[in-house]
Amino acid sequence: MKTLIVYAHPEPLSFNAAMKNQAVEVLTAAGHQVQVSDLYALKFDPAGGPVDFIERDDASCFRYQREQIHATSSDLFVPQLKAEMDKLVWADLVIFQFPLWWFSLPAILKGWVDRVFAMGFSYTPTERFETGIFRGKRAMLAFTTGGPPASYGPDGKNGDLDVLLRHVQYGMFRFVGMDVLPPFIAYGAARVTPEQRAAYLQAYRERLLQLETIAPLEFHQAVGVI
């Protein structure tokens, strides 16, 4: 199995870094191939726009999706962006490793999706969801939260995580055709005991060794045409 870990945390001593390192160690030891996109180390620019392209199809008016389609057909993405796209094509499994900030992805990781999941490259009007370009690939979120588990339940103050994560798991991964594995969550990682953090890493190790047999999530999809 070939795994791409897209890692978004600025601190090498963070628990997110420990989880990323654990994944590299466990998967490599199990005989899998692993690549890591460390977005802060790469100084990845989250702001998509004209900078994404070596040259433009229309210099008079910038239309992002039009330029993405043109760049896909003409190989005109800038080298850093093309390198990330090549990693995505290579991977059988994509893991997003990040801290949950403001109920969502850090800006640098959301920007990676904006720029790498380009129209024409990762989806078209007729290739989405069950007909998505990346069907057959799998994806998983691995992340830390600020609050404890109870705060993210259906009646929790922070809201139901299944709802909070839908825009990522369904609106990003599933949208491009990927099967989505259940997320691995380290609740309150900065506030728990060292023993609990060690327990999280052990549980993550066990999850990583089961990746090839875990059933993907099922999503309710409204009937209709967009």
PDB file of C-alpha atoms in Angstrom:
ATOM      1  CA  MET A   1       0.000   0.000   0.000  1.00  0.00           C
ATOM      2  CA  LYS A   2       1.230   3.492  -0.853  1.00  0.00           C
ATOM      3  CA  THR A   3       0.299   6.168   1.677  1.00  0.00           C
ATOM      4  CA  LEU A   4       0.498   9.945   1.431  1.00  0.00           C
ATOM      5  CA  ILE A   5       0.399  11.767   4.774  1.00  0.00           C
ATOM      6  CA  VAL A   6      -0.485  15.433   4.382  1.00  0.00           C
ATOM      7  CA  TYR A   7       0.744  16.900   7.649  1.00  0.00           C
ATOM      8  CA  ALA A   8      -0.280  20.349   8.900  1.00  0.00           C
ATOM      9  CA  HIS A   9       1.281  21.478  12.169  1.00  0.00           C
ATOM     10  CA  PRO A  10       4.032  24.087  12.651  1.00  0.00           C
ATOM     11  CA  GLU A  11       5.670  22.447  15.699  1.00  0.00           C
ATOM     12  CA  PRO A  12       7.945  19.380  15.287  1.00  0.00           C
ATOM     13  CA  LEU A  13       7.469  18.510  18.990  1.00  0.00           C
ATOM     14  CA  SER A  14       3.666  18.567  18.811  1.00  0.00           C
ATOM     15  CA  PHE A  15       1.464  15.526  19.382  1.00  0.00           C
ATOM     16  CA  ASN A  16       0.394  15.795  15.753  1.00  0.00           C
ATOM     17  CA  ALA A  17       4.058  15.354  14.826  1.00  0.00           C
ATOM     18  CA  ALA A  18       4.213  12.315  17.107  1.00  0.00           C
ATOM     19  CA  MET A  19       1.190  10.841  15.329  1.00  0.00           C
ATOM     20  CA  LYS A  20       2.722  11.543  11.930  1.00  0.00           C
ATOM     21  CA  ASN A  21       5.991   9.944  12.980  1.00  0.00           C
ATOM     22  CA  GLN A  22       4.111   6.960  14.374  1.00  0.00           C
ATOM     23  CA  ALA A  23       2.324   6.465  11.063  1.00  0.00           C
ATOM     24  CA  VAL A  24       5.556   6.610   9.070  1.00  0.00           C
ATOM     25  CA  GLU A  25       7.222   4.112  11.421  1.00  0.00           C
ATOM     26  CA  VAL A  26       4.348   1.636  11.613  1.00  0.00           C
ATOM     27  CA  LEU A  27       3.445   1.648   7.926  1.00  0.00           C
ATOM     28  CA  THR A  28       7.050   1.448   6.752  1.00  0.00           C
ATOM     29  CA  ALA A  29       7.772  -1.432   9.142  1.00  0.00           C
ATOM     30  CA  ALA A  30       4.714  -3.214   7.765  1.00  0.00           C
ATOM     31  CA  GLY A  31       6.180  -3.030   4.259  1.00  0.00           C
ATOM     32  CA  HIS A  32       4.173  -0.104   2.925  1.00  0.00           C
ATOM     33  CA  GLN A  33       5.518   2.893   1.019  1.00  0.00           C
ATOM     34  CA  VAL A  34       5.012   6.285   2.651  1.00  0.00           C
ATOM     35  CA  GLN A  35       5.428   9.876   1.509  1.00  0.00           C
ATOM     36  CA  VAL A  36       4.874  12.895   3.762  1.00  0.00           C
ATOM     37  CA  SER A  37       3.893  16.367   2.633  1.00  0.00           C
ATOM     38  CA  ASP A  38       4.916  18.529   5.608  1.00  0.00           C
ATOM     39  CA  LEU A  39       3.089  21.674   4.579  1.00  0.00           C
ATOM     40  CA  TYR A  40       4.793  24.065   6.992  1.00  0.00           C
ATOM     41  CA  ALA A  41       8.250  22.716   6.127  1.00  0.00           C
ATOM     42  CA  LEU A  42       7.362  23.099   2.447  1.00  0.00           C
ATOM     43  CA  LYS A  43       6.174  26.672   3.126  1.00  0.00           C
ATOM     44  CA  PHE A  44       3.108  25.701   1.136  1.00  0.00           C
ATOM     45  CA  ASP A  45       1.093  28.754   0.115  1.00  0.00           C
ATOM     46  CA  PRO A  46      -2.583  28.111   0.922  1.00  0.00           C
ATOM     47  CA  ALA A  47      -3.817  30.963  -1.282  1.00  0.00           C
ATOM     48  CA  GLY A  48      -4.773  29.598  -4.659  1.00  0.00           C
ATOM     49  CA  GLY A  49      -4.933  31.875  -7.660  1.00  0.00           C
ATOM     50  CA  PRO A  50      -2.930  32.958 -10.704  1.00  0.00           C
ATOM     51  CA  VAL A  51       0.265  31.792  -8.938  1.00  0.00           C
ATOM     52  CA  ASP A  52      -0.861  28.187  -9.511  1.00  0.00           C
ATOM     53  CA  PHE A  53      -0.101  28.337 -13.226  1.00  0.00           C
ATOM     54  CA  ILE A  54       2.994  28.639 -15.403  1.00  0.00           C
ATOM     55  CA  GLU A  55       0.871  30.501 -17.933  1.00  0.00           C
ATOM     56  CA  ARG A  56      -2.765  31.472 -18.205  1.00  0.00           C
ATOM     57  CA  ASP A  57      -5.403  30.508 -20.724  1.00  0.00           C
ATOM     58  CA  ASP A  58      -7.081  33.899 -20.325  1.00  0.00           C
ATOM     59  CA  ALA A  59      -4.879  36.756 -19.126  1.00  0.00           C
ATOM     60  CA  SER A  60      -7.724  39.281 -19.228  1.00  0.00           C
ATOM     61  CA  CYS A  61      -9.975  37.738 -16.555  1.00  0.00           C
ATOM     62  CA  PHE A  62      -9.004  35.150 -13.960  1.00  0.00           C
ATOM     63  CA  ARG A  63     -11.479  32.268 -13.638  1.00  0.00           C
ATOM     64  CA  TYR A  64     -10.002  29.667 -11.327  1.00  0.00           C
ATOM     65  CA  GLN A  65     -11.780  26.539 -12.537  1.00  0.00           C
ATOM     66  CA  ARG A  66     -11.251  27.431 -16.196  1.00  0.00           C
ATOM     67  CA  GLU A  67      -7.526  27.854 -15.573  1.00  0.00           C
ATOM     68  CA  GLN A  68      -7.364  24.591 -13.613  1.00  0.00           C
ATOM     69  CA  ILE A  69      -8.969  22.683 -16.482  1.00  0.00           C
ATOM     70  CA  HIS A  70      -6.598  24.282 -18.991  1.00  0.00           C
ATOM     71  CA  ALA A  71      -3.556  23.569 -16.806  1.00  0.00           C
ATOM     72  CA  THR A  72      -4.602  19.941 -16.407  1.00  0.00           C
ATOM     73  CA  SER A  73      -4.828  19.406 -20.158  1.00  0.00           C
ATOM     74  CA  SER A  74      -1.660  21.403 -20.947  1.00  0.00           C
ATOM     75  CA  ASP A  75       0.570  20.499 -17.954  1.00  0.00           C
ATOM     76  CA  LEU A  76       0.803  24.088 -16.757  1.00  0.00           C
ATOM     77  CA  PHE A  77       0.688  23.792 -12.966  1.00  0.00           C
ATOM     78  CA  VAL A  78       3.704  25.265 -11.158  1.00  0.00           C
ATOM     79  CA  PRO A  79       6.280  22.663 -10.014  1.00  0.00           C
ATOM     80  CA  GLN A  80       5.392  22.605  -6.294  1.00  0.00           C
ATOM     81  CA  LEU A  81       1.724  22.085  -7.082  1.00  0.00           C
ATOM     82  CA  LYS A  82       2.476  19.458  -9.738  1.00  0.00           C
ATOM     83  CA  ALA A  83       4.628  17.585  -7.202  1.00  0.00           C
ATOM     84  CA  GLU A  84       1.706  17.396  -4.755  1.00  0.00           C
ATOM     85  CA  MET A  85      -0.620  16.229  -7.516  1.00  0.00           C
ATOM     86  CA  ASP A  86       1.835  13.505  -8.478  1.00  0.00           C
ATOM     87  CA  LYS A  87       1.902  12.303  -4.866  1.00  0.00           C
ATOM     88  CA  LEU A  88      -1.895  12.177  -4.837  1.00  0.00           C
ATOM     89  CA  VAL A  89      -1.980  10.108  -8.022  1.00  0.00           C
ATOM     90  CA  TRP A  90       0.672   7.786  -6.561  1.00  0.00           C
ATOM     91  CA  ALA A  91      -1.128   7.155  -3.270  1.00  0.00           C
ATOM     92  CA  ASP A  92      -3.573   4.367  -2.487  1.00  0.00           C
ATOM     93  CA  LEU A  93      -4.379   6.008   0.856  1.00  0.00           C
ATOM     94  CA  VAL A  94      -4.322   9.674   1.892  1.00  0.00           C
ATOM     95  CA  ILE A  95      -4.107  10.633   5.572  1.00  0.00           C
ATOM     96  CA  PHE A  96      -4.686  14.218   6.689  1.00  0.00           C
ATOM     97  CA  GLN A  97      -2.813  14.787   9.981  1.00  0.00           C
ATOM     98  CA  PHE A  98      -3.745  18.044  11.716  1.00  0.00           C
ATOM     99  CA  PRO A  99      -5.091  19.841  14.788  1.00  0.00           C
ATOM    100  CA  LEU A 100      -8.792  20.726  14.622  1.00  0.00           C
ATOM    101  CA  TRP A 101      -8.735  24.529  14.543  1.00  0.00           C
ATOM    102  CA  TRP A 102     -11.994  26.461  14.620  1.00  0.00           C
ATOM    103  CA  PHE A 103     -13.970  23.270  13.969  1.00  0.00           C
ATOM    104  CA  SER A 104     -12.145  22.663  10.688  1.00  0.00           C
ATOM    105  CA  LEU A 105      -8.820  22.218   8.922  1.00  0.00           C
ATOM    106  CA  PRO A 106      -5.900  24.599   9.455  1.00  0.00           C
ATOM    107  CA  ALA A 107      -5.789  27.161   6.641  1.00  0.00           C
ATOM    108  CA  ILE A 108      -2.631  25.664   5.142  1.00  0.00           C
ATOM    109  CA  LEU A 109      -4.332  22.267   4.756  1.00  0.00           C
ATOM    110  CA  LYS A 110      -7.562  23.708   3.368  1.00  0.00           C
ATOM    111  CA  GLY A 111      -5.429  25.645   0.890  1.00  0.00           C
ATOM    112  CA  TRP A 112      -3.702  22.424  -0.127  1.00  0.00           C
ATOM    113  CA  VAL A 113      -7.121  21.008  -1.019  1.00  0.00           C
ATOM    114  CA  ASP A 114      -8.133  24.187  -2.869  1.00  0.00           C
ATOM    115  CA  ARG A 115      -5.036  24.043  -5.029  1.00  0.00           C
ATOM    116  CA  VAL A 116      -4.326  20.307  -5.402  1.00  0.00           C
ATOM    117  CA  PHE A 117      -7.912  19.081  -5.852  1.00  0.00           C
ATOM    118  CA  ALA A 118      -8.074  21.123  -9.036  1.00  0.00           C
ATOM    119  CA  MET A 119     -10.966  20.918 -11.452  1.00  0.00           C
ATOM    120  CA  GLY A 120     -10.015  18.761 -14.414  1.00  0.00           C
ATOM    121  CA  PHE A 121      -7.385  16.971 -12.346  1.00  0.00           C
ATOM    122  CA  SER A 122      -9.455  15.616  -9.439  1.00  0.00           C
ATOM    123  CA  TYR A 123     -13.037  16.118 -10.635  1.00  0.00           C
ATOM    124  CA  THR A 124     -15.170  17.175 -13.581  1.00  0.00           C
ATOM    125  CA  PRO A 125     -18.890  17.940 -13.845  1.00  0.00           C
ATOM    126  CA  THR A 126     -19.538  14.273 -14.638  1.00  0.00           C
ATOM    127  CA  GLU A 127     -16.837  12.680 -12.478  1.00  0.00           C
ATOM    128  CA  ARG A 128     -17.777  13.208  -8.839  1.00  0.00           C
ATOM    129  CA  PHE A 129     -18.750  11.078  -5.851  1.00  0.00           C
ATOM    130  CA  GLU A 130     -19.420   7.501  -7.030  1.00  0.00           C
ATOM    131  CA  THR A 131     -18.007   8.318 -10.495  1.00  0.00           C
ATOM    132  CA  GLY A 132     -15.107  10.337  -9.068  1.00  0.00           C
ATOM    133  CA  ILE A 133     -11.673  10.363 -10.664  1.00  0.00           C
ATOM    134  CA  PHE A 134     -10.051   8.977  -7.512  1.00  0.00           C
ATOM    135  CA  ARG A 135     -12.458   6.132  -6.856  1.00  0.00           C
ATOM    136  CA  GLY A 136     -10.532   3.137  -5.564  1.00  0.00           C
ATOM    137  CA  LYS A 137      -8.359   5.350  -3.372  1.00  0.00           C
ATOM    138  CA  ARG A 138      -9.050   5.728   0.338  1.00  0.00           C
ATOM    139  CA  ALA A 139      -8.676   8.617   2.748  1.00  0.00           C
ATOM    140  CA  MET A 140      -8.673   9.140   6.509  1.00  0.00           C
ATOM    141  CA  LEU A 141      -8.500  12.009   8.962  1.00  0.00           C
ATOM    142  CA  ALA A 142      -6.143  11.763  11.953  1.00  0.00           C
ATOM    143  CA  PHE A 143      -6.315  14.757  14.243  1.00  0.00           C
ATOM    144  CA  THR A 144      -6.284  16.274  17.710  1.00  0.00           C
ATOM    145  CA  THR A 145      -8.977  18.326  19.379  1.00  0.00           C
ATOM    146  CA  GLY A 146      -8.924  20.917  22.111  1.00  0.00           C
ATOM    147  CA  GLY A 147     -11.881  19.485  23.993  1.00  0.00           C
ATOM    148  CA  PRO A 148     -12.775  16.122  25.526  1.00  0.00           C
ATOM    149  CA  PRO A 149     -14.973  13.501  23.808  1.00  0.00           C
ATOM    150  CA  ALA A 150     -18.184  14.589  25.545  1.00  0.00           C
ATOM    151  CA  SER A 151     -17.942  18.080  24.065  1.00  0.00           C
ATOM    152  CA  TYR A 152     -18.137  16.646  20.546  1.00  0.00           C
ATOM    153  CA  GLY A 153     -21.123  14.348  20.984  1.00  0.00           C
ATOM    154  CA  PRO A 154     -24.601  15.000  19.545  1.00  0.00           C
ATOM    155  CA  ASP A 155     -25.447  17.008  22.678  1.00  0.00           C
ATOM    156  CA  GLY A 156     -21.946  18.396  23.214  1.00  0.00           C
ATOM    157  CA  LYS A 157     -21.144  22.079  23.371  1.00  0.00           C
ATOM    158  CA  ASN A 158     -18.892  21.868  20.319  1.00  0.00           C
ATOM    159  CA  GLY A 159     -21.342  19.887  18.211  1.00  0.00           C
ATOM    160  CA  ASP A 160     -21.434  16.459  16.635  1.00  0.00           C
ATOM    161  CA  LEU A 161     -18.111  15.637  14.967  1.00  0.00           C
ATOM    162  CA  ASP A 162     -19.869  13.680  12.225  1.00  0.00           C
ATOM    163  CA  VAL A 163     -21.577  16.937  11.263  1.00  0.00           C
ATOM    164  CA  LEU A 164     -18.487  19.114  11.730  1.00  0.00           C
ATOM    165  CA  LEU A 165     -16.377  16.840   9.545  1.00  0.00           C
ATOM    166  CA  ARG A 166     -18.865  16.246   6.748  1.00  0.00           C
ATOM    167  CA  HIS A 167     -17.510  19.103   4.631  1.00  0.00           C
ATOM    168  CA  VAL A 168     -14.109  17.378   4.652  1.00  0.00           C
ATOM    169  CA  GLN A 169     -14.970  13.688   4.594  1.00  0.00           C
ATOM    170  CA  TYR A 170     -17.878  13.994   2.164  1.00  0.00           C
ATOM    171  CA  GLY A 171     -17.296  17.377   0.529  1.00  0.00           C
ATOM    172  CA  MET A 172     -13.609  16.814  -0.240  1.00  0.00           C
ATOM    173  CA  PHE A 173     -12.624  13.133  -0.075  1.00  0.00           C
ATOM    174  CA  ARG A 174     -15.872  11.529  -1.192  1.00  0.00           C
ATOM    175  CA  PHE A 175     -16.494  14.284  -3.730  1.00  0.00           C
ATOM    176  CA  VAL A 176     -13.427  13.168  -5.720  1.00  0.00           C
ATOM    177  CA  GLY A 177     -14.426   9.506  -5.452  1.00  0.00           C
ATOM    178  CA  MET A 178     -12.391   8.318  -2.480  1.00  0.00           C
ATOM    179  CA  ASP A 179     -13.677   5.843   0.084  1.00  0.00           C
ATOM    180  CA  VAL A 180     -13.439   7.444   3.518  1.00  0.00           C
ATOM    181  CA  LEU A 181     -12.240   5.484   6.546  1.00  0.00           C
ATOM    182  CA  PRO A 182     -13.417   6.376  10.063  1.00  0.00           C
ATOM    183  CA  PRO A 183     -11.261   9.149  11.543  1.00  0.00           C
ATOM    184  CA  PHE A 184      -8.745   8.636  14.335  1.00  0.00           C
ATOM    185  CA  ILE A 185      -9.191  11.319  16.990  1.00  0.00           C
ATOM    186  CA  ALA A 186      -6.924  12.209  19.914  1.00  0.00           C
ATOM    187  CA  TYR A 187      -9.260  14.234  22.120  1.00  0.00           C
ATOM    188  CA  GLY A 188      -7.733  17.019  24.197  1.00  0.00           C
ATOM    189  CA  ALA A 189      -4.204  15.838  23.398  1.00  0.00           C
ATOM    190  CA  ALA A 190      -2.568  18.952  24.860  1.00  0.00           C
ATOM    191  CA  ARG A 191      -4.475  18.615  28.136  1.00  0.00           C
ATOM    192  CA  VAL A 192      -4.406  14.897  28.958  1.00  0.00           C
ATOM    193  CA  THR A 193      -1.744  13.019  30.920  1.00  0.00           C
ATOM    194  CA  PRO A 194       1.417  11.596  29.350  1.00  0.00           C
ATOM    195  CA  GLU A 195      -0.065   8.155  29.971  1.00  0.00           C
ATOM    196  CA  GLN A 196      -3.157   9.048  27.957  1.00  0.00           C
ATOM    197  CA  ARG A 197      -1.028  10.385  25.117  1.00  0.00           C
ATOM    198  CA  ALA A 198       0.920   7.131  25.120  1.00  0.00           C
ATOM    199  CA  ALA A 199      -2.392   5.260  25.021  1.00  0.00           C
ATOM    200  CA  TYR A 200      -3.479   7.363  22.035  1.00  0.00           C
ATOM    201  CA  LEU A 201      -0.299   6.443  20.164  1.00  0.00           C
ATOM    202  CA  GLN A 202      -0.790   2.760  20.932  1.00  0.00           C
ATOM    203  CA  ALA A 203      -4.390   2.926  19.725  1.00  0.00           C
ATOM    204  CA  TYR A 204      -3.228   4.717  16.583  1.00  0.00           C
ATOM    205  CA  ARG A 205      -0.627   2.020  15.976  1.00  0.00           C
ATOM    206  CA  GLU A 206      -3.352  -0.614  16.149  1.00  0.00           C
ATOM    207  CA  ARG A 207      -5.564   1.382  13.788  1.00  0.00           C
ATOM    208  CA  LEU A 208      -2.755   1.768  11.262  1.00  0.00           C
ATOM    209  CA  LEU A 209      -2.188  -1.980  11.205  1.00  0.00           C
ATOM    210  CA  GLN A 210      -5.878  -2.504  10.375  1.00  0.00           C
ATOM    211  CA  LEU A 211      -6.188   0.032   7.561  1.00  0.00           C
ATOM    212  CA  GLU A 212      -6.566  -2.516   4.795  1.00  0.00           C
ATOM    213  CA  THR A 213      -9.526  -4.243   6.477  1.00  0.00           C
ATOM    214  CA  ILE A 214     -11.524  -1.328   7.943  1.00  0.00           C
ATOM    215  CA  ALA A 215     -14.884  -0.699   6.269  1.00  0.00           C
ATOM    216  CA  PRO A 216     -15.371   2.815   4.867  1.00  0.00           C
ATOM    217  CA  LEU A 217     -17.975   5.220   6.152  1.00  0.00           C
ATOM    218  CA  GLU A 218     -21.412   5.345   4.563  1.00  0.00           C
ATOM    219  CA  PHE A 219     -22.854   8.760   3.801  1.00  0.00           C
ATOM    220  CA  HIS A 220     -26.438   9.790   3.383  1.00  0.00           C
ATOM    221  CA  GLN A 221     -26.667  11.510   0.014  1.00  0.00           C
ATOM    222  CA  ALA A 222     -29.666  13.628  -0.851  1.00  0.00           C
ATOM    223  CA  VAL A 223     -31.389  12.799  -4.119  1.00  0.00           C
ATOM    224  CA  GLY A 224     -31.041  15.527  -6.696  1.00  0.00           C
ATOM    225  CA  VAL A 225     -28.824  17.095  -9.306  1.00  0.00           C
ATOM    226  CA  ILE A 226     -26.369  19.915  -8.680  1.00  0.00           C
TER     227      ILE A 226
END
